[in-house]
Coordinates of C-alpha atoms in Angstrom, one line a residue:
Chain A
M1 CA 154.0 121.7 58.6
T2 CA 151.6 119.1 57.2
I3 CA 148.4 118.1 58.9
N4 CA 145.9 115.3 58.3
V5 CA 142.4 116.8 57.9
K6 CA 139.3 114.8 58.1
Y7 CA 135.7 115.8 56.9
F8 CA 132.4 114.2 57.7
G9 CA 128.8 114.3 56.8
L10 CA 127.7 117.6 55.1
I11 CA 131.3 118.9 55.3
A12 CA 132.6 115.8 53.3
E13 CA 129.9 116.6 50.7
I14 CA 131.2 120.1 50.3
T15 CA 134.9 119.1 50.1
T16 CA 134.1 116.0 48.1
C17 CA 136.8 114.1 50.0
E18 CA 137.0 112.5 53.4
K19 CA 140.5 113.3 54.2
E20 CA 143.5 115.1 53.0
R21 CA 147.0 116.3 54.0
I22 CA 147.4 120.0 54.0
L23 CA 150.6 122.0 54.2
F24 CA 150.4 125.2 56.1
T25 CA 152.4 127.8 58.1
K26 CA 149.4 129.5 60.0
K27 CA 149.3 128.9 63.8
N28 CA 145.8 128.6 65.2
V29 CA 142.5 127.0 64.2
S30 CA 140.8 130.2 62.9
E31 CA 143.9 131.0 60.8
F32 CA 143.8 127.5 59.5
L33 CA 140.2 127.7 58.6
E34 CA 140.7 130.9 56.7
L35 CA 143.1 128.9 54.5
L36 CA 140.4 126.2 54.0
Y37 CA 137.8 128.7 53.1
L38 CA 140.0 129.7 50.2
K39 CA 139.9 126.1 48.9
Y40 CA 136.2 125.5 49.8
P41 CA 134.3 128.8 49.8
S42 CA 131.0 127.3 50.6
L43 CA 132.3 125.8 53.9
K44 CA 132.1 129.3 55.2
N45 CA 128.5 129.5 56.1
K46 CA 128.2 125.9 57.4
D47 CA 127.8 124.9 61.0
F48 CA 130.7 122.8 62.3
Q49 CA 133.1 122.1 65.2
V50 CA 136.8 121.4 65.0
A51 CA 138.4 118.5 66.7
Q52 CA 142.2 118.3 67.2
N53 CA 143.5 114.9 67.9
Q54 CA 140.1 113.8 68.7
E55 CA 139.2 116.5 71.2
L56 CA 136.9 119.6 70.3
V57 CA 139.1 122.8 70.3
S58 CA 138.1 126.5 70.2
Q59 CA 138.8 128.8 67.3
D60 CA 141.9 130.3 68.9
A61 CA 143.5 127.0 69.8
L62 CA 147.1 126.5 68.5
I63 CA 147.4 123.7 66.0
S64 CA 149.9 121.2 67.6
G65 CA 148.6 117.8 66.6
H66 CA 148.8 115.5 63.7
E67 CA 144.9 115.4 62.9
L68 CA 142.2 117.9 62.6
A69 CA 138.5 117.0 61.9
L70 CA 135.8 119.2 60.8
L71 CA 132.6 117.9 62.5
P72 CA 129.0 119.0 61.4
P73 CA 126.2 118.8 63.9
F74 CA 126.1 115.5 65.7
A75 CA 123.1 113.1 64.9
G76 CA 123.8 110.0 67.0
G77 CA 121.0 107.9 68.5
Chain B
M1 CA 144.6 107.8 79.4
A2 CA 141.6 105.7 80.0
D3 CA 142.2 102.8 82.5
K4 CA 140.0 100.3 80.7
K5 CA 140.2 99.3 77.1
T6 CA 138.1 101.3 74.7
K7 CA 135.5 99.0 73.1
N8 CA 134.0 99.3 69.7
V9 CA 130.5 100.4 70.2
F10 CA 129.5 100.4 66.4
K11 CA 127.6 97.7 64.7
K12 CA 127.1 97.5 60.9
G13 CA 123.6 98.0 60.0
A14 CA 120.5 97.9 62.1
I15 CA 120.4 96.4 65.6
S16 CA 118.1 93.2 65.7
S17 CA 115.5 92.5 68.2
D18 CA 117.2 89.1 68.5
F19 CA 120.6 90.7 69.5
I20 CA 118.7 92.7 72.2
G21 CA 116.9 89.6 73.5
T22 CA 120.1 87.7 73.6
S23 CA 121.8 90.5 75.4
I24 CA 118.9 90.4 78.1
A25 CA 119.3 86.6 78.4
K26 CA 123.1 87.0 79.2
H27 CA 122.2 89.1 82.3
Q28 CA 120.1 86.4 84.0
S29 CA 123.2 84.9 85.6
K30 CA 123.9 88.3 87.2
T31 CA 121.6 87.8 90.3
T32 CA 122.6 91.0 92.0
I33 CA 120.7 92.9 89.4
G34 CA 117.2 93.9 90.2
A35 CA 116.4 96.4 87.5
H36 CA 117.3 96.9 83.9
N37 CA 116.5 99.8 81.8
I38 CA 116.9 99.7 78.1
F39 CA 116.7 102.7 75.6
L40 CA 116.2 101.9 71.9
G41 CA 116.5 104.5 69.2
Q42 CA 114.3 103.6 66.2
V43 CA 114.5 105.4 62.8
R44 CA 111.2 107.3 62.1
A45 CA 109.7 107.6 58.7
D46 CA 109.4 111.3 59.2
V47 CA 107.7 113.4 56.4
I48 CA 109.5 116.5 55.4
D49 CA 108.2 118.7 52.7
N50 CA 106.0 115.8 51.4
K51 CA 109.0 113.5 51.3
T52 CA 109.1 110.4 53.6
V53 CA 112.4 109.3 55.2
A54 CA 113.2 105.7 54.0
A55 CA 116.5 105.1 55.9
I56 CA 119.3 106.9 57.8
E57 CA 122.8 106.3 56.6
Y58 CA 125.2 106.7 59.8
T59 CA 128.8 107.7 59.5
A60 CA 131.1 108.5 62.4
Y61 CA 134.4 109.9 63.4
E62 CA 135.0 106.4 64.7
D63 CA 138.2 106.8 66.8
M64 CA 136.8 109.9 68.5
A65 CA 133.4 108.4 68.9
N66 CA 134.8 105.3 70.5
E67 CA 136.7 107.5 72.9
K68 CA 133.7 109.5 73.7
F69 CA 131.5 106.4 74.4
H70 CA 134.2 105.2 76.6
A71 CA 134.3 108.4 78.5
I72 CA 130.6 108.4 78.9
R73 CA 130.9 104.8 80.2
E74 CA 133.5 105.9 82.8
A75 CA 131.6 109.0 83.9
T76 CA 128.3 106.9 84.2
F77 CA 130.0 104.3 86.5
K78 CA 131.4 107.1 88.5
K79 CA 128.0 108.8 88.9
F80 CA 125.7 105.8 89.3
D81 CA 125.8 102.5 91.2
L82 CA 125.4 100.2 88.1
T83 CA 126.1 96.6 87.8
C84 CA 126.7 96.9 84.1
M85 CA 126.0 98.9 81.1
H86 CA 126.3 98.4 77.3
I87 CA 126.0 100.8 74.3
Y88 CA 125.6 99.7 70.6
H89 CA 125.2 102.3 67.8
S90 CA 124.6 101.5 64.2
L91 CA 126.9 102.5 61.4
G92 CA 125.7 102.4 57.6
T93 CA 122.1 102.2 56.5
V94 CA 119.3 101.6 59.0
K95 CA 115.7 101.7 57.5
A96 CA 112.7 103.3 59.0
G97 CA 111.4 101.2 61.8
E98 CA 114.8 99.6 62.5
I99 CA 116.9 100.2 65.6
C100 CA 119.9 102.2 65.5
L101 CA 120.9 102.8 69.2
F102 CA 120.7 100.2 72.0
V103 CA 121.5 101.3 75.6
F104 CA 121.3 98.8 78.4
A105 CA 121.9 99.8 82.1
S106 CA 121.3 97.3 85.0
S107 CA 121.6 98.0 88.7
P108 CA 120.4 96.3 92.0
K109 CA 117.8 99.2 92.4
R110 CA 115.4 100.7 90.0
K111 CA 115.7 104.4 90.8
I112 CA 119.4 104.4 89.7
V113 CA 118.6 102.9 86.3
F114 CA 116.1 105.5 85.3
K115 CA 118.5 108.4 85.9
A116 CA 121.4 106.5 84.4
I117 CA 119.8 105.7 81.1
E118 CA 118.8 109.3 80.6
Y119 CA 122.1 110.5 81.5
I120 CA 123.8 108.1 79.0
V121 CA 121.4 108.7 76.1
E122 CA 121.6 112.5 76.4
A123 CA 125.5 112.3 76.6
I124 CA 125.5 110.3 73.4
K125 CA 123.3 112.8 71.6
A126 CA 125.6 115.6 72.8
D127 CA 129.0 114.4 72.8
V128 CA 129.5 111.6 70.2
P129 CA 130.6 112.5 66.5
V130 CA 127.9 110.5 64.8
F131 CA 126.4 111.9 61.5
G132 CA 123.1 110.9 60.1
K133 CA 122.0 111.2 56.4
E134 CA 118.3 111.0 56.1
I135 CA 117.5 109.3 52.8
F136 CA 114.1 110.0 51.4
E137 CA 112.0 107.5 49.2
D138 CA 112.9 109.6 46.0
E139 CA 116.7 109.1 47.0
T140 CA 117.2 112.7 47.8
H141 CA 118.7 113.4 51.3
Q142 CA 119.2 115.9 54.1
W143 CA 121.5 115.8 57.1
K144 CA 120.0 115.0 60.6
V145 CA 120.7 117.3 63.5
N146 CA 120.1 116.3 67.1
K147 CA 117.8 118.5 69.2
Chain C
M1 CA 83.6 102.6 84.0
A2 CA 86.9 102.4 81.8
D3 CA 86.3 103.2 78.2
K4 CA 88.8 100.5 76.9
K5 CA 88.7 96.9 77.8
T6 CA 90.8 95.8 80.7
K7 CA 93.6 93.5 79.6
N8 CA 95.1 90.7 81.6
V9 CA 98.6 91.9 82.3
F10 CA 99.6 88.8 84.2
K11 CA 101.8 85.9 82.8
K12 CA 102.3 82.6 84.4
G13 CA 106.0 82.3 85.5
A14 CA 109.0 84.3 84.3
I15 CA 109.0 86.6 81.4
S16 CA 111.5 85.2 78.7
S17 CA 114.0 87.2 76.8
D18 CA 112.5 85.7 73.7
F19 CA 109.2 87.2 74.5
I20 CA 110.7 90.6 75.0
G21 CA 112.7 90.4 71.8
T22 CA 109.6 89.4 69.9
S23 CA 107.7 92.4 71.4
I24 CA 110.4 94.7 70.2
A25 CA 110.3 93.2 66.7
K26 CA 106.6 93.8 66.4
H27 CA 107.1 97.6 66.9
Q28 CA 109.2 97.9 63.9
S29 CA 106.2 98.4 61.6
K30 CA 105.3 101.5 63.7
T31 CA 107.6 104.1 61.8
T32 CA 106.4 107.1 63.9
I33 CA 108.2 105.7 66.9
G34 CA 111.6 107.2 67.6
A35 CA 112.4 106.0 71.0
H36 CA 111.5 103.0 73.0
N37 CA 112.2 102.7 76.7
I38 CA 112.0 99.2 78.4
F39 CA 112.0 98.5 82.2
L40 CA 112.7 95.0 83.4
G41 CA 112.3 93.9 87.0
Q42 CA 114.6 90.9 87.7
V43 CA 114.5 88.7 90.8
R44 CA 117.6 89.3 93.0
A45 CA 119.3 86.5 94.8
D46 CA 119.4 88.7 98.0
V47 CA 121.1 87.3 101.1
I48 CA 119.2 88.0 104.2
D49 CA 120.4 86.7 107.5
N50 CA 122.8 84.2 105.7
K51 CA 120.0 82.9 103.7
T52 CA 119.8 83.4 99.9
V53 CA 116.6 84.2 98.0
A54 CA 116.1 81.4 95.3
A55 CA 112.8 82.6 93.9
I56 CA 109.8 84.7 94.4
E57 CA 106.4 83.3 94.3
Y58 CA 104.0 86.1 93.0
T59 CA 100.3 86.3 93.9
A60 CA 97.9 88.9 93.3
Y61 CA 94.4 90.3 93.8
E62 CA 94.0 89.7 90.2
D63 CA 90.8 91.6 89.4
M64 CA 91.7 94.7 91.3
A65 CA 95.3 94.3 90.0
N66 CA 94.2 94.3 86.3
E67 CA 91.8 97.2 87.0
K68 CA 94.8 99.2 88.5
F69 CA 97.1 98.3 85.6
H70 CA 94.3 99.6 83.3
A71 CA 94.0 102.8 85.4
I72 CA 97.8 103.2 85.2
R73 CA 97.7 102.8 81.4
E74 CA 94.8 105.4 81.0
A75 CA 96.6 108.0 83.3
T76 CA 100.0 107.4 81.4
F77 CA 98.3 108.1 78.0
K78 CA 96.7 111.2 79.3
K79 CA 99.9 112.5 80.8
F80 CA 102.4 111.5 78.1
D81 CA 102.4 111.5 74.3
L82 CA 103.0 107.8 73.8
T83 CA 102.5 105.8 70.7
C84 CA 102.1 102.7 72.7
M85 CA 102.8 101.0 76.0
H86 CA 102.8 97.5 77.3
I87 CA 102.9 96.0 80.8
Y88 CA 103.4 92.3 81.8
H89 CA 103.8 91.0 85.3
S90 CA 104.6 87.4 86.4
L91 CA 102.4 85.4 88.6
G92 CA 103.7 82.2 90.3
T93 CA 107.2 81.2 90.7
V94 CA 110.0 83.3 89.2
K95 CA 113.6 82.3 90.0
A96 CA 116.5 84.6 90.9
G97 CA 117.9 86.1 87.7
E98 CA 114.6 85.8 85.9
I99 CA 112.3 88.6 84.9
C100 CA 109.0 89.3 86.6
L101 CA 108.2 92.7 85.2
F102 CA 108.3 94.1 81.6
V103 CA 107.2 97.6 80.9
F104 CA 107.6 98.9 77.4
A105 CA 106.8 102.7 76.4
S106 CA 107.4 104.1 72.9
S107 CA 107.0 107.5 71.6
P108 CA 108.2 109.7 68.7
K109 CA 110.6 111.6 71.1
R110 CA 112.9 110.3 73.6
K111 CA 112.4 112.7 76.4
I112 CA 108.8 111.5 76.9
V113 CA 109.7 107.9 77.2
F114 CA 112.2 108.5 80.1
K115 CA 109.5 110.3 82.1
A116 CA 106.7 107.8 81.1
I117 CA 108.7 104.7 82.1
E118 CA 109.4 106.0 85.5
Y119 CA 105.9 107.1 86.1
I120 CA 104.6 103.7 85.1
V121 CA 106.9 101.7 87.2
E122 CA 106.5 103.8 90.3
A123 CA 102.8 103.4 89.9
I124 CA 102.9 99.8 89.6
K125 CA 104.9 99.6 92.7
A126 CA 102.6 101.8 94.8
D127 CA 99.1 100.9 93.5
V128 CA 98.9 97.3 92.3
P129 CA 98.1 94.5 94.7
V130 CA 100.7 92.1 93.9
F131 CA 102.4 90.1 96.8
G132 CA 105.8 88.5 96.8
K133 CA 106.9 85.5 98.8
E134 CA 110.7 85.4 98.8
I135 CA 111.6 81.7 99.0
F136 CA 115.1 81.0 100.3
E137 CA 117.3 78.1 99.4
D138 CA 116.5 76.4 102.5
E139 CA 112.8 76.6 101.5
T140 CA 111.8 79.0 104.3
H141 CA 110.4 82.3 103.2
Q142 CA 109.6 85.8 104.0
W143 CA 107.3 88.4 102.4
K144 CA 108.7 91.1 100.2
V145 CA 107.7 94.6 100.7
N146 CA 108.2 97.4 98.1
K147 CA 110.3 100.4 99.1
Chain D
M1 CA 74.5 90.8 106.0
T2 CA 76.9 88.5 104.5
I3 CA 80.1 89.6 102.8
N4 CA 82.9 87.8 100.8
V5 CA 86.3 88.3 102.4
K6 CA 89.5 87.7 100.5
Y7 CA 93.0 87.4 102.1
F8 CA 96.3 87.7 100.3
G9 CA 99.9 87.0 101.1
L10 CA 101.1 87.2 104.9
I11 CA 97.4 87.7 105.7
A12 CA 96.2 84.5 104.1
E13 CA 99.0 82.7 105.9
I14 CA 97.5 83.9 109.3
T15 CA 93.8 83.2 108.3
T16 CA 94.9 79.9 106.7
C17 CA 92.3 80.5 103.9
E18 CA 92.1 82.7 100.9
K19 CA 88.4 83.6 101.1
E20 CA 85.5 83.1 103.2
R21 CA 81.9 84.4 103.6
I22 CA 81.3 86.3 106.9
L23 CA 77.9 87.2 108.4
F24 CA 78.0 90.5 110.4
T25 CA 75.9 93.3 111.5
K26 CA 78.4 96.0 112.0
K27 CA 78.6 99.0 109.7
N28 CA 82.1 100.3 109.0
V29 CA 85.5 98.9 108.2
S30 CA 87.1 99.4 111.6
E31 CA 84.0 97.7 113.3
F32 CA 84.3 94.8 110.8
L33 CA 88.0 94.6 111.6
E34 CA 87.4 94.2 115.3
L35 CA 85.2 91.3 114.5
L36 CA 88.0 89.7 112.5
Y37 CA 90.4 90.2 115.2
L38 CA 88.3 88.1 117.4
K39 CA 88.7 85.4 114.9
Y40 CA 92.3 85.9 114.0
P41 CA 94.0 87.6 117.0
S42 CA 97.4 87.8 115.3
L43 CA 96.0 90.0 112.3
K44 CA 96.0 92.8 114.9
N45 CA 99.7 93.7 114.6
K46 CA 99.9 93.2 110.9
D47 CA 100.3 95.9 108.3
F48 CA 97.5 95.7 105.7
Q49 CA 95.0 97.8 103.7
V50 CA 91.4 97.2 103.1
A51 CA 89.8 97.1 99.6
Q52 CA 86.1 97.3 99.2
N53 CA 84.9 96.2 95.7
Q54 CA 88.4 96.5 94.5
E55 CA 89.0 100.1 95.7
L56 CA 91.1 100.9 98.8
V57 CA 88.9 102.3 101.6
S58 CA 89.6 104.0 105.0
Q59 CA 89.0 102.6 108.5
D60 CA 85.6 104.6 108.7
A61 CA 84.2 103.7 105.3
L62 CA 80.8 102.2 105.4
I63 CA 80.7 98.6 104.3
S64 CA 78.2 98.6 101.4
G65 CA 79.9 96.3 98.9
H66 CA 79.7 92.6 98.2
E67 CA 83.6 92.0 98.5
L68 CA 86.2 93.0 101.0
A69 CA 89.9 92.2 100.7
L70 CA 92.8 92.5 103.2
L71 CA 95.9 93.5 101.4
P72 CA 99.3 93.3 102.9
P73 CA 102.1 95.5 101.6
F74 CA 102.5 95.5 97.8
A75 CA 105.4 93.8 96.3
G76 CA 104.8 94.0 92.5
G77 CA 107.7 94.6 90.0

C-alpha cells in the first residue's frame, strides 16, 4: 500500500522534505518506522510522536489510514 | 465528528495590539459578561550560549492543529460556564517582543475565567502540533520545546 | 512607609479598549517577558427584580484605596517573579458593557502570571475601599457588594 | 477632641454628607459609634467597617488619629 507521510520541524530538516508518498507492506507503526530509519538513519535518535489521520497513535497501532505525520516536540504558545 | 465548524485559529505573523484592542471592544455589547481573562504569549529574546533569540518561526500540522484547537474549545465550554472564548496563534515569523498567542475567555463571574484561561493555555501547549524554530541574531537556529 | 511612590490607580470613567491595546503595545520592548495575563472587569446589565442595571457609579476612599493598591503591588512583587504589573480602576459612571477594572501582569514564564493575576484581583476585591452604586434603567439604584 | 469623619456609599446616603468634624470625649471606636447612632439612628443596622487613618480598626481600638471613615461593603472591580 501507499501512504502519505508528513514531516515537521526538526524532523523535516532531517528528511529534507515536508511530505512524501511511501509504498510499504508492513503493518504497524513501529514496523513502518524501521523502514523509515533505513532511509533516514538520523531520525532514529530523535524525539517525535506519530499521528495517523490527525490523531496520535502508539507504536503498535496498525496502519490503516491514508496519512501519517511525524511530530517533534510541540512548541505552541 | 465535531458538532460545530472547526475554525482556523492561525494568523500569519505576529498578533498586533490593535487586533487585541478591537477584540476587547467587540465584547462590550455582551452585557452578561462580568469578567474577561486574556493570556498573551510573547516571544522572548532568550540568550542561549551567548546567542540571542531574534524571532521564532512557527509552523504547524495545520489540519490536526485546528482540530485540536476545536477539541480544546469544546472541552472548555463543557467544563466552564463561559460566555465566549477565542484563540489565535501565529504562523510564520514572530520577532522577539511580539505576540504569538492570544487566548480570550469571558464569563459572567471572575472565578471561572481564571480557571478557564489556565486550562486552555496548558491544553494548547500540550496538545496542539505547533513547532517553533528559534532564530538567533546570527541566523543560526534551534528548535523550541514546550516545558 | 512604602519604599516606592504610591501611584494613582483611578481613572475617570470607563477604561477604553484603546487604552488597553496601547498598554499592551508598550510592553513589546520588554523582551524578557514571555507571558502576559490581563484581567478585565466589565459592568454587567444584571436584571434584579425586573430592573436592569444601566451603569455603575464608582466612588472610593481614594487615599486609602491608593495605599491599598500600592500594598497589593508590593505584596505581589514579593510573592511572584513578575517583570511588571499595572492596575487601573474606574471612578465615576461606567455603563453596562464598559470596563471598570484592568489588571495586567507580565512575567518570563506563564505559570506565574496565572497565579499572580488571580491573587491581585482577589486582593483588590477584598481590600480596596471602592463603592459601586448600581443604577437601574429607571434611575433607581442599589449598592453593589462584592462576593 | 475633634475628629474628621468620612462617609461613603450607602453610609453617606444615610448621613446625607460625605464628611464632617465631630467633637467628642469618648475613647474607643464602639463608644464613638454609639455617639454617631444618636445622630443617625438608621446607621445602626447597616454593615460597615471603620478605618482610622486609612487602616481598618476593630471596635475596641482607641481613637488616636485625625481621620475616621465608615466604609460600607467594598464593590471594587
